[in-house]
Amino acid sequence: MTDQVENPEQEPFPKIDTSVPHSARIWNYWLGGKDNYEVDRVAGDAFREIFPGIETGARAARYFLARAVRHLAAEEGIRQFLDIGTGLPNVDNTHQIAQRVAPESRIVYVDNDPLVLAHARALLTSTTEGVTNYVDADLREPGAIVREAGKTLDFDRPVALMLMGILGHIEDHDEARSIVRQLVDALPPGSYLVQYDSTDTSEEYVRAIEQYNDGGSIPYILRSPEQIARYFDGLELLEPGVASCSRWHPDAAALGLPAEVHQYGGVALKR
């Protein structure tokens, strides 16, 4: 795996289709990043015309990730993170937040996007005390993910499983729940599930997603907050439960966000 990113200059963007918009690149655009193409910016602008709140929701989701990782590392003593559906590197990635609190933290990123693979070198930075690794694998193969992540993480010790805005790409809700269950089953007691996805709580958001899905991109399915809550079945949700991302343990960075965004998430403990 590491050999694939040793010399990214030789083939920095292998097998990347720039003819259709891509969700990770559009998300990067909404967050102010530069890892996107004109086709992504056009799609992102068209989406925003229908649903102007998307950039606010994107920021709320990003801050939720930061607060959840910081809470688990600082308050719950978690030192291992399995971040599936990594997306493109941004400011304050999981390993940076966790290792800022606990330099010995071990982080495994998982994605199967060639653009993310091309940027894996940026994700593979780490403190000398900790470890950061990247696994090229598909969410639909939880067994392979656990097997490969086990080369870096110790599954006899608590792990924070992070599924951030990715389960919407699994079109069947029962299949998405099954994937979560298989991944959680592989974790020892004391582990946590951190998850968020976009919801169908706005008619404008639903229309924008329908237009996006019709554009030939990998479909994304909006679900209700109640459906998102089902991912946490059998786990002990931390307060405030499954809620708007901006309302999960808000801090100074989240003060400018509205109390209600259409990205809902939660953090839960496996007993």
PDB file of C-alpha atoms in Angstrom:
ATOM      1  CA  MET A   1       0.000   0.000   0.000  1.00  0.00           C
ATOM      2  CA  THR A   2       2.628   2.532   1.075  1.00  0.00           C
ATOM      3  CA  ASP A   3       4.535   1.930  -2.159  1.00  0.00           C
ATOM      4  CA  GLN A   4       1.531   3.259  -4.085  1.00  0.00           C
ATOM      5  CA  VAL A   5       2.015   6.731  -2.633  1.00  0.00           C
ATOM      6  CA  GLU A   6       5.804   6.907  -2.304  1.00  0.00           C
ATOM      7  CA  ASN A   7       6.164   8.910  -5.538  1.00  0.00           C
ATOM      8  CA  PRO A   8       2.832  10.580  -6.167  1.00  0.00           C
ATOM      9  CA  GLU A   9       4.417  12.904  -8.749  1.00  0.00           C
ATOM     10  CA  GLN A  10       4.696   9.997 -11.200  1.00  0.00           C
ATOM     11  CA  GLU A  11       0.925   9.502 -11.410  1.00  0.00           C
ATOM     12  CA  PRO A  12      -0.744  11.925  -8.984  1.00  0.00           C
ATOM     13  CA  PHE A  13      -4.332  11.290 -10.075  1.00  0.00           C
ATOM     14  CA  PRO A  14      -4.716   7.685 -11.289  1.00  0.00           C
ATOM     15  CA  LYS A  15      -8.028   6.638 -12.803  1.00  0.00           C
ATOM     16  CA  ILE A  16      -9.817   9.835 -11.784  1.00  0.00           C
ATOM     17  CA  ASP A  17     -12.891  10.670 -13.858  1.00  0.00           C
ATOM     18  CA  THR A  18     -13.127  14.443 -14.167  1.00  0.00           C
ATOM     19  CA  SER A  19     -16.089  14.322 -16.562  1.00  0.00           C
ATOM     20  CA  VAL A  20     -18.684  13.925 -13.794  1.00  0.00           C
ATOM     21  CA  PRO A  21     -18.899  15.650 -10.402  1.00  0.00           C
ATOM     22  CA  HIS A  22     -17.738  13.723  -7.352  1.00  0.00           C
ATOM     23  CA  SER A  23     -19.151  14.070  -3.837  1.00  0.00           C
ATOM     24  CA  ALA A  24     -15.776  14.241  -2.047  1.00  0.00           C
ATOM     25  CA  ARG A  25     -14.532  16.950  -4.399  1.00  0.00           C
ATOM     26  CA  ILE A  26     -17.794  18.938  -4.149  1.00  0.00           C
ATOM     27  CA  TRP A  27     -17.646  18.684  -0.350  1.00  0.00           C
ATOM     28  CA  ASN A  28     -14.062  19.911  -0.535  1.00  0.00           C
ATOM     29  CA  TYR A  29     -15.253  22.875  -2.642  1.00  0.00           C
ATOM     30  CA  TRP A  30     -18.005  23.764  -0.155  1.00  0.00           C
ATOM     31  CA  LEU A  31     -15.433  23.715   2.660  1.00  0.00           C
ATOM     32  CA  GLY A  32     -13.174  26.119   0.770  1.00  0.00           C
ATOM     33  CA  GLY A  33     -10.649  23.525  -0.398  1.00  0.00           C
ATOM     34  CA  LYS A  34      -8.748  23.420  -3.689  1.00  0.00           C
ATOM     35  CA  ASP A  35      -8.898  19.690  -4.488  1.00  0.00           C
ATOM     36  CA  ASN A  36     -11.753  19.933  -6.977  1.00  0.00           C
ATOM     37  CA  TYR A  37     -12.391  20.495 -10.676  1.00  0.00           C
ATOM     38  CA  GLU A  38     -14.601  22.814 -12.687  1.00  0.00           C
ATOM     39  CA  VAL A  39     -17.239  20.092 -13.039  1.00  0.00           C
ATOM     40  CA  ASP A  40     -17.399  19.855  -9.231  1.00  0.00           C
ATOM     41  CA  ARG A  41     -17.669  23.609  -8.771  1.00  0.00           C
ATOM     42  CA  VAL A  42     -20.475  23.819 -11.329  1.00  0.00           C
ATOM     43  CA  ALA A  43     -22.351  21.009  -9.586  1.00  0.00           C
ATOM     44  CA  GLY A  44     -21.676  22.532  -6.170  1.00  0.00           C
ATOM     45  CA  ASP A  45     -22.986  25.925  -7.273  1.00  0.00           C
ATOM     46  CA  ALA A  46     -26.098  24.355  -8.823  1.00  0.00           C
ATOM     47  CA  PHE A  47     -26.741  22.467  -5.601  1.00  0.00           C
ATOM     48  CA  ARG A  48     -26.303  25.644  -3.544  1.00  0.00           C
ATOM     49  CA  GLU A  49     -28.787  27.524  -5.722  1.00  0.00           C
ATOM     50  CA  ILE A  50     -31.491  25.062  -4.696  1.00  0.00           C
ATOM     51  CA  PHE A  51     -30.282  24.564  -1.128  1.00  0.00           C
ATOM     52  CA  PRO A  52     -28.280  27.593   0.083  1.00  0.00           C
ATOM     53  CA  GLY A  53     -27.678  26.028   3.502  1.00  0.00           C
ATOM     54  CA  ILE A  54     -25.344  23.318   2.229  1.00  0.00           C
ATOM     55  CA  GLU A  55     -22.084  25.106   3.073  1.00  0.00           C
ATOM     56  CA  THR A  56     -23.295  25.750   6.626  1.00  0.00           C
ATOM     57  CA  GLY A  57     -24.186  22.073   6.955  1.00  0.00           C
ATOM     58  CA  ALA A  58     -20.790  21.046   5.597  1.00  0.00           C
ATOM     59  CA  ARG A  59     -19.022  23.196   8.193  1.00  0.00           C
ATOM     60  CA  ALA A  60     -21.279  21.893  10.969  1.00  0.00           C
ATOM     61  CA  ALA A  61     -20.450  18.314  10.010  1.00  0.00           C
ATOM     62  CA  ARG A  62     -16.722  19.084   9.932  1.00  0.00           C
ATOM     63  CA  TYR A  63     -16.829  20.721  13.366  1.00  0.00           C
ATOM     64  CA  PHE A  64     -18.817  17.742  14.667  1.00  0.00           C
ATOM     65  CA  LEU A  65     -16.003  15.434  13.581  1.00  0.00           C
ATOM     66  CA  ALA A  66     -13.453  17.618  15.363  1.00  0.00           C
ATOM     67  CA  ARG A  67     -15.448  17.826  18.599  1.00  0.00           C
ATOM     68  CA  ALA A  68     -16.221  14.111  18.650  1.00  0.00           C
ATOM     69  CA  VAL A  69     -12.585  13.095  18.144  1.00  0.00           C
ATOM     70  CA  ARG A  70     -11.403  15.616  20.715  1.00  0.00           C
ATOM     71  CA  HIS A  71     -14.000  14.421  23.244  1.00  0.00           C
ATOM     72  CA  LEU A  72     -13.151  10.742  22.768  1.00  0.00           C
ATOM     73  CA  ALA A  73      -9.419  11.347  23.019  1.00  0.00           C
ATOM     74  CA  ALA A  74      -9.511  13.819  25.923  1.00  0.00           C
ATOM     75  CA  GLU A  75     -12.520  12.672  27.952  1.00  0.00           C
ATOM     76  CA  GLU A  76     -12.911   8.970  27.152  1.00  0.00           C
ATOM     77  CA  GLY A  77      -9.268   7.977  26.756  1.00  0.00           C
ATOM     78  CA  ILE A  78      -9.634   6.557  23.239  1.00  0.00           C
ATOM     79  CA  ARG A  79      -6.300   6.075  21.519  1.00  0.00           C
ATOM     80  CA  GLN A  80      -7.373   4.230  18.345  1.00  0.00           C
ATOM     81  CA  PHE A  81      -9.516   5.595  15.514  1.00  0.00           C
ATOM     82  CA  LEU A  82     -10.858   3.805  12.431  1.00  0.00           C
ATOM     83  CA  ASP A  83     -12.081   6.510  10.031  1.00  0.00           C
ATOM     84  CA  ILE A  84     -13.973   4.925   7.110  1.00  0.00           C
ATOM     85  CA  GLY A  85     -14.871   7.115   4.155  1.00  0.00           C
ATOM     86  CA  THR A  86     -12.018   9.461   4.819  1.00  0.00           C
ATOM     87  CA  GLY A  87     -12.604  11.887   1.993  1.00  0.00           C
ATOM     88  CA  LEU A  88     -10.011  14.455   0.995  1.00  0.00           C
ATOM     89  CA  PRO A  89      -7.542  15.870   3.527  1.00  0.00           C
ATOM     90  CA  ASN A  90      -8.705  19.104   5.086  1.00  0.00           C
ATOM     91  CA  VAL A  91      -7.858  21.299   8.046  1.00  0.00           C
ATOM     92  CA  ASP A  92      -7.749  19.298  11.285  1.00  0.00           C
ATOM     93  CA  ASN A  93      -8.066  15.715  10.100  1.00  0.00           C
ATOM     94  CA  THR A  94      -8.798  12.924  12.574  1.00  0.00           C
ATOM     95  CA  HIS A  95      -5.151  12.053  13.227  1.00  0.00           C
ATOM     96  CA  GLN A  96      -4.179  15.670  13.824  1.00  0.00           C
ATOM     97  CA  ILE A  97      -6.950  16.228  16.372  1.00  0.00           C
ATOM     98  CA  ALA A  98      -6.404  12.935  18.185  1.00  0.00           C
ATOM     99  CA  GLN A  99      -2.616  13.196  18.299  1.00  0.00           C
ATOM    100  CA  ARG A 100      -2.804  16.780  19.480  1.00  0.00           C
ATOM    101  CA  VAL A 101      -4.573  15.427  22.584  1.00  0.00           C
ATOM    102  CA  ALA A 102      -2.667  12.134  22.821  1.00  0.00           C
ATOM    103  CA  PRO A 103       0.444  11.880  20.605  1.00  0.00           C
ATOM    104  CA  GLU A 104       0.464   8.074  20.931  1.00  0.00           C
ATOM    105  CA  SER A 105      -2.905   7.742  19.126  1.00  0.00           C
ATOM    106  CA  ARG A 106      -3.152   5.292  16.240  1.00  0.00           C
ATOM    107  CA  ILE A 107      -5.361   6.163  13.267  1.00  0.00           C
ATOM    108  CA  VAL A 108      -6.388   4.137  10.232  1.00  0.00           C
ATOM    109  CA  TYR A 109      -8.111   5.889   7.350  1.00  0.00           C
ATOM    110  CA  VAL A 110     -10.174   3.832   4.888  1.00  0.00           C
ATOM    111  CA  ASP A 111     -11.386   4.866   1.430  1.00  0.00           C
ATOM    112  CA  ASN A 112     -11.511   3.417  -2.075  1.00  0.00           C
ATOM    113  CA  ASP A 113     -11.473   6.689  -3.983  1.00  0.00           C
ATOM    114  CA  PRO A 114      -8.457   7.063  -6.322  1.00  0.00           C
ATOM    115  CA  LEU A 115      -8.292  10.788  -5.580  1.00  0.00           C
ATOM    116  CA  VAL A 116      -8.094  10.115  -1.842  1.00  0.00           C
ATOM    117  CA  LEU A 117      -5.437   7.488  -2.564  1.00  0.00           C
ATOM    118  CA  ALA A 118      -3.473  10.101  -4.518  1.00  0.00           C
ATOM    119  CA  HIS A 119      -3.599  12.341  -1.445  1.00  0.00           C
ATOM    120  CA  ALA A 120      -2.877   9.544   1.031  1.00  0.00           C
ATOM    121  CA  ARG A 121       0.610  10.867   1.658  1.00  0.00           C
ATOM    122  CA  ALA A 122      -0.909  13.933   3.314  1.00  0.00           C
ATOM    123  CA  LEU A 123      -2.948  11.616   5.545  1.00  0.00           C
ATOM    124  CA  LEU A 124       0.003   9.419   6.474  1.00  0.00           C
ATOM    125  CA  THR A 125       1.718  12.048   8.607  1.00  0.00           C
ATOM    126  CA  SER A 126       1.955  11.176  12.292  1.00  0.00           C
ATOM    127  CA  THR A 127       3.629  12.020  15.549  1.00  0.00           C
ATOM    128  CA  THR A 128       6.666   9.887  16.319  1.00  0.00           C
ATOM    129  CA  GLU A 129       4.776   8.360  19.266  1.00  0.00           C
ATOM    130  CA  GLY A 130       1.705   7.402  17.221  1.00  0.00           C
ATOM    131  CA  VAL A 131       0.833   5.766  13.913  1.00  0.00           C
ATOM    132  CA  THR A 132      -1.273   6.840  10.931  1.00  0.00           C
ATOM    133  CA  ASN A 133      -2.078   4.431   8.120  1.00  0.00           C
ATOM    134  CA  TYR A 134      -4.334   4.256   5.064  1.00  0.00           C
ATOM    135  CA  VAL A 135      -6.314   1.256   3.784  1.00  0.00           C
ATOM    136  CA  ASP A 136      -7.685   1.127   0.242  1.00  0.00           C
ATOM    137  CA  ALA A 137     -10.958  -0.758   0.775  1.00  0.00           C
ATOM    138  CA  ASP A 138     -14.696  -0.592   0.103  1.00  0.00           C
ATOM    139  CA  LEU A 139     -17.248   0.094   2.837  1.00  0.00           C
ATOM    140  CA  ARG A 140     -19.280  -2.841   1.519  1.00  0.00           C
ATOM    141  CA  GLU A 141     -16.499  -5.221   2.613  1.00  0.00           C
ATOM    142  CA  PRO A 142     -16.395  -4.728   6.403  1.00  0.00           C
ATOM    143  CA  GLY A 143     -14.485  -7.973   6.950  1.00  0.00           C
ATOM    144  CA  ALA A 144     -11.646  -6.821   4.697  1.00  0.00           C
ATOM    145  CA  ILE A 145     -11.599  -3.431   6.418  1.00  0.00           C
ATOM    146  CA  VAL A 146     -11.277  -4.990   9.863  1.00  0.00           C
ATOM    147  CA  ARG A 147      -8.613  -7.415   8.665  1.00  0.00           C
ATOM    148  CA  GLU A 148      -6.459  -4.705   7.092  1.00  0.00           C
ATOM    149  CA  ALA A 149      -7.014  -2.202   9.914  1.00  0.00           C
ATOM    150  CA  GLY A 150      -5.964  -4.915  12.370  1.00  0.00           C
ATOM    151  CA  LYS A 151      -2.422  -4.624  11.029  1.00  0.00           C
ATOM    152  CA  THR A 152      -2.254  -1.184  12.668  1.00  0.00           C
ATOM    153  CA  LEU A 153      -4.948  -1.207  15.360  1.00  0.00           C
ATOM    154  CA  ASP A 154      -5.297  -3.564  18.320  1.00  0.00           C
ATOM    155  CA  PHE A 155      -8.880  -4.827  18.288  1.00  0.00           C
ATOM    156  CA  ASP A 156      -8.494  -6.089  21.848  1.00  0.00           C
ATOM    157  CA  ARG A 157      -8.465  -2.436  22.946  1.00  0.00           C
ATOM    158  CA  PRO A 158     -11.188   0.197  22.441  1.00  0.00           C
ATOM    159  CA  VAL A 159     -11.502   1.743  18.977  1.00  0.00           C
ATOM    160  CA  ALA A 160     -13.523   4.725  17.790  1.00  0.00           C
ATOM    161  CA  LEU A 161     -15.278   3.721  14.563  1.00  0.00           C
ATOM    162  CA  MET A 162     -16.047   6.793  12.450  1.00  0.00           C
ATOM    163  CA  LEU A 163     -18.561   6.738   9.596  1.00  0.00           C
ATOM    164  CA  MET A 164     -18.845  10.368   8.578  1.00  0.00           C
ATOM    165  CA  GLY A 165     -21.345  11.176   5.835  1.00  0.00           C
ATOM    166  CA  ILE A 166     -20.719   7.920   3.994  1.00  0.00           C
ATOM    167  CA  LEU A 167     -23.685   5.645   4.755  1.00  0.00           C
ATOM    168  CA  GLY A 168     -25.884   7.723   2.446  1.00  0.00           C
ATOM    169  CA  HIS A 169     -23.970   6.140  -0.427  1.00  0.00           C
ATOM    170  CA  ILE A 170     -25.407   2.744   0.544  1.00  0.00           C
ATOM    171  CA  GLU A 171     -28.777   2.914  -1.178  1.00  0.00           C
ATOM    172  CA  ASP A 172     -30.495   0.193   0.862  1.00  0.00           C
ATOM    173  CA  HIS A 173     -30.966   1.203   4.507  1.00  0.00           C
ATOM    174  CA  ASP A 174     -31.012  -2.394   5.753  1.00  0.00           C
ATOM    175  CA  GLU A 175     -27.697  -3.028   3.994  1.00  0.00           C
ATOM    176  CA  ALA A 176     -26.233   0.119   5.560  1.00  0.00           C
ATOM    177  CA  ARG A 177     -27.384  -1.029   9.024  1.00  0.00           C
ATOM    178  CA  SER A 178     -25.894  -4.473   8.405  1.00  0.00           C
ATOM    179  CA  ILE A 179     -22.522  -2.965   7.495  1.00  0.00           C
ATOM    180  CA  VAL A 180     -22.532  -0.868  10.679  1.00  0.00           C
ATOM    181  CA  ARG A 181     -23.483  -3.906  12.754  1.00  0.00           C
ATOM    182  CA  GLN A 182     -20.654  -6.015  11.292  1.00  0.00           C
ATOM    183  CA  LEU A 183     -18.110  -3.295  11.960  1.00  0.00           C
ATOM    184  CA  VAL A 184     -19.356  -2.663  15.507  1.00  0.00           C
ATOM    185  CA  ASP A 185     -19.386  -6.413  16.226  1.00  0.00           C
ATOM    186  CA  ALA A 186     -15.651  -6.473  15.495  1.00  0.00           C
ATOM    187  CA  LEU A 187     -14.979  -3.857  18.195  1.00  0.00           C
ATOM    188  CA  PRO A 188     -14.299  -4.696  21.852  1.00  0.00           C
ATOM    189  CA  PRO A 189     -16.365  -3.262  24.730  1.00  0.00           C
ATOM    190  CA  GLY A 190     -15.415   0.316  25.504  1.00  0.00           C
ATOM    191  CA  SER A 191     -15.358   1.232  21.828  1.00  0.00           C
ATOM    192  CA  TYR A 192     -17.418   4.015  20.256  1.00  0.00           C
ATOM    193  CA  LEU A 193     -19.369   4.611  17.065  1.00  0.00           C
ATOM    194  CA  VAL A 194     -19.247   8.158  15.659  1.00  0.00           C
ATOM    195  CA  GLN A 195     -21.629   8.716  12.768  1.00  0.00           C
ATOM    196  CA  TYR A 196     -23.455  11.435  10.878  1.00  0.00           C
ATOM    197  CA  ASP A 197     -25.308  11.719   7.604  1.00  0.00           C
ATOM    198  CA  SER A 198     -27.441  14.262   5.808  1.00  0.00           C
ATOM    199  CA  THR A 199     -31.176  14.081   6.402  1.00  0.00           C
ATOM    200  CA  ASP A 200     -34.398  14.570   4.456  1.00  0.00           C
ATOM    201  CA  THR A 201     -35.578  17.302   6.848  1.00  0.00           C
ATOM    202  CA  SER A 202     -35.608  20.010   4.147  1.00  0.00           C
ATOM    203  CA  GLU A 203     -37.668  19.946   0.943  1.00  0.00           C
ATOM    204  CA  GLU A 204     -35.014  22.085  -0.765  1.00  0.00           C
ATOM    205  CA  TYR A 205     -32.287  19.642   0.272  1.00  0.00           C
ATOM    206  CA  VAL A 206     -34.301  16.738  -1.109  1.00  0.00           C
ATOM    207  CA  ARG A 207     -34.721  18.536  -4.453  1.00  0.00           C
ATOM    208  CA  ALA A 208     -31.030  19.422  -4.605  1.00  0.00           C
ATOM    209  CA  ILE A 209     -30.026  15.812  -3.937  1.00  0.00           C
ATOM    210  CA  GLU A 210     -32.425  14.545  -6.590  1.00  0.00           C
ATOM    211  CA  GLN A 211     -30.802  16.858  -9.140  1.00  0.00           C
ATOM    212  CA  TYR A 212     -27.331  15.775  -7.986  1.00  0.00           C
ATOM    213  CA  ASN A 213     -28.194  12.070  -8.251  1.00  0.00           C
ATOM    214  CA  ASP A 214     -29.626  12.590 -11.739  1.00  0.00           C
ATOM    215  CA  GLY A 215     -26.279  14.062 -12.843  1.00  0.00           C
ATOM    216  CA  GLY A 216     -24.561  10.684 -13.044  1.00  0.00           C
ATOM    217  CA  SER A 217     -22.642  10.828  -9.768  1.00  0.00           C
ATOM    218  CA  ILE A 218     -22.651   8.043  -7.202  1.00  0.00           C
ATOM    219  CA  PRO A 219     -26.088   8.479  -5.607  1.00  0.00           C
ATOM    220  CA  TYR A 220     -26.463   9.803  -2.092  1.00  0.00           C
ATOM    221  CA  ILE A 221     -29.624   8.908  -0.149  1.00  0.00           C
ATOM    222  CA  LEU A 222     -31.027  11.327   2.396  1.00  0.00           C
ATOM    223  CA  ARG A 223     -32.544   9.591   5.428  1.00  0.00           C
ATOM    224  CA  SER A 224     -34.652  10.669   8.350  1.00  0.00           C
ATOM    225  CA  PRO A 225     -33.110  11.333  11.780  1.00  0.00           C
ATOM    226  CA  GLU A 226     -34.997   8.258  12.974  1.00  0.00           C
ATOM    227  CA  GLN A 227     -33.300   6.106  10.334  1.00  0.00           C
ATOM    228  CA  ILE A 228     -29.910   7.499  11.313  1.00  0.00           C
ATOM    229  CA  ALA A 229     -30.668   6.645  14.950  1.00  0.00           C
ATOM    230  CA  ARG A 230     -31.090   2.988  13.940  1.00  0.00           C
ATOM    231  CA  TYR A 231     -27.364   2.778  13.215  1.00  0.00           C
ATOM    232  CA  PHE A 232     -26.830   3.070  16.967  1.00  0.00           C
ATOM    233  CA  ASP A 233     -29.114   0.167  17.911  1.00  0.00           C
ATOM    234  CA  GLY A 234     -27.689  -1.756  20.871  1.00  0.00           C
ATOM    235  CA  LEU A 235     -25.272   1.041  21.787  1.00  0.00           C
ATOM    236  CA  GLU A 236     -25.401   3.663  24.537  1.00  0.00           C
ATOM    237  CA  LEU A 237     -25.770   7.109  22.994  1.00  0.00           C
ATOM    238  CA  LEU A 238     -23.962   9.991  24.639  1.00  0.00           C
ATOM    239  CA  GLU A 239     -25.962  13.145  25.254  1.00  0.00           C
ATOM    240  CA  PRO A 240     -27.667  14.761  23.373  1.00  0.00           C
ATOM    241  CA  GLY A 241     -28.280  11.574  21.375  1.00  0.00           C
ATOM    242  CA  VAL A 242     -28.758  11.778  17.619  1.00  0.00           C
ATOM    243  CA  ALA A 243     -29.070  15.492  16.915  1.00  0.00           C
ATOM    244  CA  SER A 244     -28.242  18.270  14.497  1.00  0.00           C
ATOM    245  CA  CYS A 245     -24.439  18.241  14.206  1.00  0.00           C
ATOM    246  CA  SER A 246     -24.263  21.831  15.411  1.00  0.00           C
ATOM    247  CA  ARG A 247     -25.942  20.852  18.708  1.00  0.00           C
ATOM    248  CA  TRP A 248     -23.514  18.050  19.643  1.00  0.00           C
ATOM    249  CA  HIS A 249     -21.331  19.481  22.450  1.00  0.00           C
ATOM    250  CA  PRO A 250     -20.995  22.914  20.771  1.00  0.00           C
ATOM    251  CA  ASP A 251     -17.815  24.878  21.390  1.00  0.00           C
ATOM    252  CA  ALA A 252     -16.517  28.295  20.336  1.00  0.00           C
ATOM    253  CA  ALA A 253     -15.954  27.148  16.735  1.00  0.00           C
ATOM    254  CA  ALA A 254     -19.617  26.166  16.439  1.00  0.00           C
ATOM    255  CA  LEU A 255     -21.085  29.341  17.941  1.00  0.00           C
ATOM    256  CA  GLY A 256     -21.730  30.924  14.566  1.00  0.00           C
ATOM    257  CA  LEU A 257     -23.714  27.938  13.318  1.00  0.00           C
ATOM    258  CA  PRO A 258     -27.506  27.679  13.488  1.00  0.00           C
ATOM    259  CA  ALA A 259     -28.883  25.311  16.111  1.00  0.00           C
ATOM    260  CA  GLU A 260     -30.498  23.241  13.412  1.00  0.00           C
ATOM    261  CA  VAL A 261     -28.686  21.966  10.325  1.00  0.00           C
ATOM    262  CA  HIS A 262     -29.751  19.046   8.177  1.00  0.00           C
ATOM    263  CA  GLN A 263     -26.728  16.900   9.048  1.00  0.00           C
ATOM    264  CA  TYR A 264     -27.551  14.688  12.047  1.00  0.00           C
ATOM    265  CA  GLY A 265     -25.152  12.550  14.037  1.00  0.00           C
ATOM    266  CA  GLY A 266     -24.248  11.033  17.335  1.00  0.00           C
ATOM    267  CA  VAL A 267     -21.628   9.233  19.400  1.00  0.00           C
ATOM    268  CA  ALA A 268     -22.363   5.976  21.196  1.00  0.00           C
ATOM    269  CA  LEU A 269     -20.549   3.568  23.501  1.00  0.00           C
ATOM    270  CA  LYS A 270     -20.377  -0.190  23.075  1.00  0.00           C
ATOM    271  CA  ARG A 271     -20.718  -1.786  26.507  1.00  0.00           C
TER     272      ARG A 271
END
